[in-house]
């Protein structure tokens, strides 16, 4: 099947937009808004590690109250001559500030089917995952990861390196691998 002229022109326009990022700056945007990167991260990021950035929105409280502007006029016999006059005041305050959290993640956690299948089995063994072992990072798996990591203070569907270690998954650490054997 030959590509049509509009398709060919579209591909040329896209290729002219600039170079595609290499593996060292590859990004993956998760459905929940979390960004997973290789070679980018917090200021002290290792260039050979993968990081995820999770942004937790601010929690805002809205308070509405009735404030008396003029009290009621009450006669000596107790009858109300004029009712009270109120105004409605509404204000908002930030209960919890917006947070940007960087955390290290196993690089293969989002793309390697064997790793994801092992992750699904580990989550199932701990009662967090009840679906089939598919080796696909789907919404059910992300929900299970989030449920597993929430008690550790991370509300993300992206597996953290600390979470992988808690699950007992073998995660290759390039820095540790370069150290001489003891």
XYZ file of N, CA and C in Angstrom:
546
model
N 0.842 -1.175 0.000
C 0.000 0.000 0.000
C 0.888 1.240 0.000
N 0.671 2.140 -0.973
C 1.487 3.352 -1.093
C 0.936 4.444 -0.189
N 1.822 5.183 0.520
C 1.335 6.289 1.348
C 0.752 7.385 0.469
N -0.271 7.994 0.937
C -0.900 9.081 0.198
C -0.089 10.345 0.352
N -0.322 11.295 -0.547
C 0.407 12.556 -0.514
C 0.196 13.320 0.796
N -1.058 13.444 1.319
C -1.227 14.155 2.600
C -0.472 13.492 3.753
N -0.432 12.156 3.777
C 0.288 11.444 4.832
C 1.775 11.727 4.735
N 2.304 11.681 3.521
C 3.727 11.941 3.309
C 4.076 13.366 3.726
N 3.243 14.338 3.320
C 3.495 15.731 3.710
C 3.422 15.907 5.227
N 2.470 15.238 5.862
C 2.336 15.315 7.323
C 3.580 14.791 8.021
N 4.123 13.671 7.523
C 5.338 13.106 8.123
C 6.526 14.039 7.938
N 6.612 14.685 6.761
C 7.696 15.634 6.530
C 7.591 16.830 7.474
N 6.387 17.336 7.667
C 6.193 18.468 8.576
C 6.590 18.076 9.991
N 6.181 16.886 10.446
C 6.537 16.435 11.793
C 8.034 16.248 11.952
N 8.700 15.729 10.924
C 10.138 15.513 11.047
C 10.898 16.828 11.070
N 10.326 17.879 10.521
C 10.987 19.182 10.524
C 10.834 19.916 11.851
N 10.024 19.382 12.747
C 9.779 20.054 14.029
C 10.991 20.027 14.939
N 11.951 19.218 14.666
C 13.135 19.163 15.512
C 13.531 17.730 15.773
N 14.696 17.529 16.346
C 15.167 16.176 16.596
C 14.342 15.491 17.676
N 14.177 14.212 17.513
C 13.481 13.421 18.529
C 14.448 13.170 19.676
N 13.977 13.134 20.918
C 14.886 12.916 22.041
C 15.481 11.511 22.000
N 16.737 11.416 22.412
C 17.390 10.122 22.488
C 16.997 9.409 23.765
N 17.564 8.225 23.956
C 17.229 7.428 25.138
C 17.606 8.149 26.427
N 18.652 8.999 26.371
C 19.093 9.666 27.584
C 18.105 10.703 28.103
N 17.177 11.157 27.272
C 16.170 12.105 27.728
C 14.759 11.634 27.369
N 14.602 10.343 27.225
C 13.286 9.807 26.862
C 12.276 10.114 27.956
N 11.050 10.445 27.553
C 9.980 10.766 28.491
C 8.796 9.874 28.207
N 8.063 9.586 29.245
C 6.826 8.837 29.122
C 5.815 9.511 30.028
N 4.730 9.999 29.468
C 3.695 10.658 30.260
C 2.630 9.628 30.592
N 2.460 9.389 31.864
C 1.456 8.433 32.316
C 0.070 9.048 32.238
N -0.951 8.195 32.251
C -2.334 8.672 32.154
C -2.715 9.581 33.309
N -2.111 9.386 34.490
C -2.485 10.214 35.636
C -1.688 11.514 35.715
N -0.867 11.802 34.700
C -0.123 13.052 34.680
C 1.301 12.927 35.188
N 1.690 11.780 35.698
C 3.047 11.579 36.180
C 3.988 11.487 34.982
N 5.131 12.148 35.064
C 6.117 12.122 33.983
C 7.265 11.208 34.400
N 7.608 10.245 33.540
C 8.733 9.338 33.790
C 9.831 9.705 32.806
N 11.051 9.924 33.317
C 12.161 10.333 32.463
C 13.387 9.465 32.719
N 14.264 9.405 31.719
C 15.578 8.780 31.884
C 16.610 9.869 31.626
N 17.485 10.066 32.592
C 18.526 11.067 32.432
C 18.111 12.459 32.872
N 16.869 12.631 33.286
C 16.400 13.909 33.810
C 15.742 13.641 35.147
N 15.801 14.604 36.023
C 15.179 14.414 37.321
C 15.519 15.548 38.250
N 15.580 15.259 39.544
C 15.942 16.310 40.494
C 17.384 16.753 40.265
N 17.786 17.799 40.961
C 19.129 18.356 40.761
C 20.240 17.333 40.939
N 20.070 16.398 41.870
C 21.115 15.408 42.134
C 20.878 14.103 41.373
N 20.145 14.150 40.274
C 19.790 12.950 39.513
C 21.012 12.308 38.866
N 21.046 10.983 38.918
C 22.082 10.232 38.208
C 21.682 10.143 36.736
N 22.598 10.338 35.806
C 22.240 10.328 34.379
C 21.785 8.962 33.874
N 22.141 7.881 34.573
C 21.777 6.540 34.115
C 20.525 6.003 34.809
N 19.876 6.818 35.620
C 18.709 6.365 36.373
C 17.429 6.935 35.769
N 16.312 6.324 36.123
C 14.999 6.808 35.692
C 14.298 7.432 36.891
N 13.591 8.516 36.623
C 12.888 9.242 37.665
C 11.458 9.511 37.219
N 10.589 9.629 38.181
C 9.208 10.027 37.909
C 8.930 11.276 38.719
N 8.142 12.149 38.138
C 7.735 13.361 38.844
C 6.228 13.291 39.007
N 5.795 13.401 40.226
C 4.378 13.357 40.531
C 3.988 14.701 41.118
N 2.950 15.296 40.595
C 2.485 16.587 41.088
C 1.149 16.372 41.784
N 1.122 16.698 43.063
C -0.105 16.605 43.848
C -0.725 17.994 43.891
N -1.958 18.138 43.436
C -2.559 19.477 43.439
C -2.806 19.987 44.851
N -2.907 21.296 44.968
C -3.209 21.908 46.261
C -4.626 21.523 46.693
N -4.828 21.458 48.000
C -6.153 21.208 48.556
C -6.676 22.552 49.048
N -7.802 22.958 48.487
C -8.373 24.270 48.813
C -9.709 24.064 49.512
N -9.896 24.779 50.593
C -11.140 24.710 51.363
C -11.932 25.987 51.097
N -13.212 25.833 50.805
C -14.099 26.979 50.626
C -15.024 27.055 51.822
N -15.041 28.220 52.477
C -15.881 28.428 53.651
C -16.901 29.507 53.305
N -18.181 29.186 53.484
C -19.262 30.148 53.267
C -19.989 30.323 54.590
N -20.188 31.568 54.986
C -20.910 31.818 56.235
C -21.809 33.043 56.085
N -22.844 33.053 56.883
C -23.771 34.182 56.923
C -23.307 35.114 58.051
N -23.104 36.385 57.711
C -22.657 37.388 58.677
C -23.796 38.390 58.851
N -24.145 38.692 60.120
C -25.229 39.625 60.395
C -24.745 41.046 60.139
N -25.478 41.759 59.292
C -25.150 43.146 58.968
C -25.938 44.081 59.881
N -27.206 43.741 60.071
C -28.055 44.556 60.939
C -28.902 43.597 61.779
N -28.878 43.768 63.104
C -29.672 42.869 63.937
C -31.176 43.128 63.745
N -32.006 42.176 64.123
C -33.450 42.369 63.962
C -33.956 43.432 64.946
N -35.033 44.094 64.521
C -35.700 45.036 65.429
C -36.824 44.269 66.115
N -36.751 44.211 67.443
C -37.737 43.449 68.204
C -38.489 44.407 69.133
N -39.816 44.323 69.083
C -40.668 45.165 69.941
C -40.591 44.663 71.371
N -41.074 45.491 72.311
C -41.042 45.123 73.722
C -41.895 43.899 74.031
N -42.899 43.646 73.186
C -43.741 42.465 73.421
C -43.141 41.205 72.786
N -41.960 41.354 72.113
C -41.289 40.196 71.550
C -41.539 39.966 70.068
N -42.389 40.769 69.448
C -42.627 40.606 68.014
C -41.493 41.244 67.228
N -41.243 40.695 66.044
C -40.160 41.192 65.190
C -40.717 42.291 64.282
N -40.200 43.504 64.451
C -40.613 44.622 63.587
C -39.897 44.567 62.237
N -38.609 44.269 62.284
C -37.809 44.159 61.051
C -36.847 42.984 61.238
N -36.815 42.088 60.256
C -35.913 40.940 60.388
C -34.447 41.381 60.276
N -33.601 40.526 60.733
C -32.160 40.793 60.626
C -31.750 40.790 59.163
N -30.685 41.513 58.850
C -30.143 41.539 57.485
C -28.777 40.846 57.534
N -28.602 39.906 56.620
C -27.361 39.126 56.564
C -26.685 39.328 55.218
N -25.403 39.064 55.189
C -24.671 38.990 53.924
C -23.926 37.657 53.931
N -23.707 37.146 52.754
C -22.991 35.872 52.611
C -21.538 36.167 52.290
N -20.644 35.662 53.115
C -19.201 35.784 52.866
C -18.666 34.418 52.470
N -17.939 34.384 51.374
C -17.299 33.154 50.921
C -15.821 33.434 50.752
N -15.000 32.575 51.305
C -13.549 32.729 51.160
C -12.923 31.349 50.990
N -11.761 31.361 50.390
C -11.028 30.112 50.183
C -9.673 30.215 50.855
N -9.207 29.048 51.308
C -7.856 29.012 51.862
C -7.205 27.700 51.451
N -5.910 27.739 51.315
C -5.160 26.543 50.942
C -4.916 25.728 52.195
N -5.420 24.508 52.197
C -5.244 23.598 53.325
C -3.911 22.872 53.184
N -3.589 22.473 51.944
C -2.325 21.785 51.680
C -1.760 22.336 50.381
N -0.505 22.769 50.401
C 0.141 23.345 49.232
C 0.324 22.293 48.136
N 0.429 22.739 46.912
C 0.750 21.884 45.766
C 2.148 21.313 45.988
N 2.337 20.044 45.654
C 3.639 19.414 45.870
C 4.136 18.772 44.586
N 5.411 18.973 44.308
C 6.084 18.290 43.203
C 7.082 17.335 43.825
N 6.914 16.059 43.540
C 7.762 15.036 44.145
C 8.499 14.285 43.040
N 9.816 14.232 43.138
C 10.628 13.397 42.250
C 10.947 12.115 43.009
N 10.867 10.977 42.334
C 11.304 9.736 42.946
C 11.908 8.839 41.880
N 12.871 8.041 42.321
C 13.535 7.124 41.395
C 12.626 5.942 41.136
N 12.642 5.461 39.904
C 11.802 4.346 39.500
C 12.642 3.357 38.691
N 12.355 2.067 38.764
C 13.078 1.121 37.910
C 12.781 1.450 36.446
N 13.813 1.556 35.627
C 13.629 1.963 34.228
C 12.710 1.003 33.468
N 12.800 -0.270 33.761
C 12.005 -1.259 33.032
C 10.576 -1.375 33.545
N 10.237 -0.656 34.615
C 8.925 -0.809 35.255
C 7.767 -0.400 34.365
N 7.976 0.459 33.391
C 6.876 0.912 32.542
C 6.801 0.190 31.208
N 7.892 -0.475 30.787
C 7.922 -0.992 29.423
C 8.260 -2.472 29.283
N 8.947 -3.079 30.225
C 9.390 -4.466 30.074
C 8.285 -5.437 30.495
N 7.740 -6.221 29.556
C 6.629 -7.124 29.884
C 6.970 -8.150 30.963
N 8.207 -8.663 30.967
C 8.587 -9.644 31.993
C 8.604 -9.004 33.382
N 9.160 -7.798 33.478
C 9.193 -7.095 34.758
C 7.778 -6.781 35.232
N 6.932 -6.308 34.307
C 5.554 -5.955 34.670
C 4.780 -7.186 35.120
N 5.003 -8.335 34.446
C 4.335 -9.573 34.861
C 4.783 -9.986 36.265
N 6.070 -9.866 36.549
C 6.579 -10.172 37.888
C 5.990 -9.217 38.916
N 5.890 -7.953 38.553
C 5.282 -6.940 39.421
C 3.823 -7.296 39.707
N 3.078 -7.691 38.683
C 1.667 -8.057 38.865
C 1.538 -9.249 39.820
N 2.420 -10.227 39.672
C 2.385 -11.391 40.581
C 2.711 -10.982 42.017
N 3.703 -10.092 42.184
C 4.093 -9.639 43.525
C 2.956 -8.838 44.175
N 2.296 -8.005 43.402
C 1.168 -7.238 43.932
C -0.011 -8.155 44.262
N -0.231 -9.169 43.444
C -1.319 -10.131 43.693
C -1.047 -10.922 44.970
N 0.207 -11.302 45.191
C 0.565 -12.077 46.385
C 0.311 -11.281 47.663
N 0.321 -9.957 47.551
C 0.083 -9.097 48.713
C -1.344 -8.554 48.757
N -2.204 -9.058 47.859
C -3.618 -8.694 47.886
C -3.964 -7.365 47.243
N -3.072 -6.810 46.436
C -3.339 -5.509 45.813
C -3.794 -5.623 44.363
N -3.510 -6.756 43.716
C -3.830 -6.929 42.291
C -4.636 -8.198 42.129
N -5.758 -8.108 41.411
C -6.597 -9.298 41.250
C -6.858 -9.640 39.793
N -6.179 -8.983 38.872
C -6.405 -9.236 37.447
C -5.494 -10.321 36.913
N -5.592 -10.557 35.604
C -4.715 -11.544 34.976
C -3.290 -10.999 34.853
N -2.319 -11.898 34.876
C -0.919 -11.511 34.698
C -0.689 -11.380 33.199
N -0.626 -10.142 32.724
C -0.551 -9.867 31.290
C 0.801 -9.312 30.849
N 1.554 -8.742 31.786
C 2.803 -8.093 31.413
C 2.577 -6.729 30.778
N 1.367 -6.201 30.934
C 1.017 -4.896 30.373
C 0.721 -3.929 31.525
N 1.304 -2.730 31.441
C 1.062 -1.713 32.457
C -0.282 -1.052 32.146
N -1.350 -1.622 32.681
C -2.691 -1.115 32.431
C -3.211 -0.387 33.667
N -4.419 0.130 33.576
C -5.000 0.897 34.698
C -5.126 0.045 35.957
N -5.466 -1.209 35.811
C -5.620 -2.091 36.970
C -4.283 -2.234 37.703
N -3.203 -2.387 36.949
C -1.867 -2.506 37.552
C -1.463 -1.194 38.215
N -1.725 -0.069 37.544
C -1.398 1.234 38.126
C -2.177 1.469 39.426
N -3.446 1.067 39.443
C -4.258 1.211 40.669
C -3.658 0.380 41.798
N -3.209 -0.835 41.475
C -2.612 -1.700 42.491
C -1.302 -1.113 43.017
N -0.500 -0.537 42.125
C 0.756 0.106 42.545
C 0.436 1.271 43.484
N -0.535 2.094 43.101
C -0.926 3.238 43.925
C -1.391 2.768 45.300
N -2.216 1.735 45.337
C -2.727 1.193 46.604
C -1.585 0.661 47.468
N -0.593 0.006 46.832
C 0.546 -0.538 47.570
C 1.443 0.571 48.123
N 1.664 1.633 47.340
C 2.619 2.673 47.738
C 2.019 3.737 48.652
N 0.704 3.857 48.679
C 0.070 4.920 49.470
C 0.451 4.885 50.950
N 0.513 3.716 51.601
C 0.932 3.719 53.016
C 2.374 4.210 53.223
N 3.195 4.157 52.183
C 4.570 4.654 52.285
C 4.644 6.151 51.966
N 3.486 6.781 51.680
C 3.455 8.216 51.454
C 3.566 8.635 49.999
N 3.464 7.701 49.066
C 3.543 8.045 47.651
C 2.235 7.678 46.977
N 1.536 8.678 46.475
C 0.245 8.470 45.831
C 0.448 8.507 44.315
N 1.067 7.469 43.767
C 1.370 7.433 42.336
C 1.172 6.029 41.792
N 0.744 5.951 40.548
C 0.601 4.675 39.863
C 1.886 4.232 39.192
N 2.956 5.008 39.348
C 4.267 4.635 38.832
C 5.045 3.999 39.975
N 5.610 2.829 39.728
C 6.340 2.105 40.766
C 7.634 2.828 41.111
N 7.832 3.106 42.382
C 9.086 3.719 42.829
C 10.125 2.630 43.043
N 11.381 3.025 43.040
C 12.459 2.077 43.299
C 12.311 1.501 44.704
N 11.940 2.350 45.670
C 11.722 1.877 47.040
C 10.571 0.882 47.083
N 9.504 1.135 46.326
C 8.372 0.209 46.270
C 8.771 -1.118 45.652
N 9.592 -1.075 44.606
C 10.065 -2.307 43.968
C 10.883 -3.136 44.949
N 11.703 -2.461 45.729
C 12.508 -3.187 46.726
C 11.631 -3.772 47.826
N 10.591 -3.030 48.256
C 9.660 -3.559 49.267
C 8.908 -4.791 48.756
N 8.655 -4.824 47.453
C 7.977 -5.976 46.849
C 8.930 -7.158 46.655
N 10.220 -6.920 46.851
C 11.191 -7.995 46.695
C 11.609 -8.218 45.256
N 11.383 -7.244 44.399
C 11.773 -7.373 42.998
C 13.254 -7.073 42.865
N 13.954 -7.849 42.080
C 15.377 -7.616 41.849
C 15.504 -6.437 40.900
N 16.077 -5.346 41.397
C 16.241 -4.152 40.596
C 17.734 -3.904 40.439
N 18.203 -3.864 39.210
C 19.611 -3.645 38.938
C 19.972 -2.210 39.243
N 21.020 -2.026 40.028
C 21.499 -0.697 40.395
C 22.871 -0.515 39.735
N 22.952 0.343 38.699
C 24.217 0.494 37.987
C 25.349 1.015 38.860
N 25.059 1.851 39.832
C 26.098 2.369 40.728
C 26.642 1.233 41.597
N 25.727 0.423 42.159
C 26.160 -0.705 42.970
C 26.923 -1.733 42.131
N 26.541 -1.888 40.881
C 27.191 -2.874 40.015
C 28.640 -2.471 39.692
N 28.959 -1.187 39.722
C 30.308 -0.724 39.438
C 31.254 -0.877 40.622
N 30.698 -1.055 41.836
C 31.544 -1.203 43.025
C 32.230 -2.575 43.027
N 33.469 -2.600 43.480
C 34.155 -3.908 43.568
C 33.477 -4.810 44.601
N 33.549 -6.093 44.345
C 32.965 -7.077 45.273
C 33.688 -7.028 46.614
N 32.940 -7.230 47.670
C 33.527 -7.213 49.029
C 33.819 -8.621 49.451
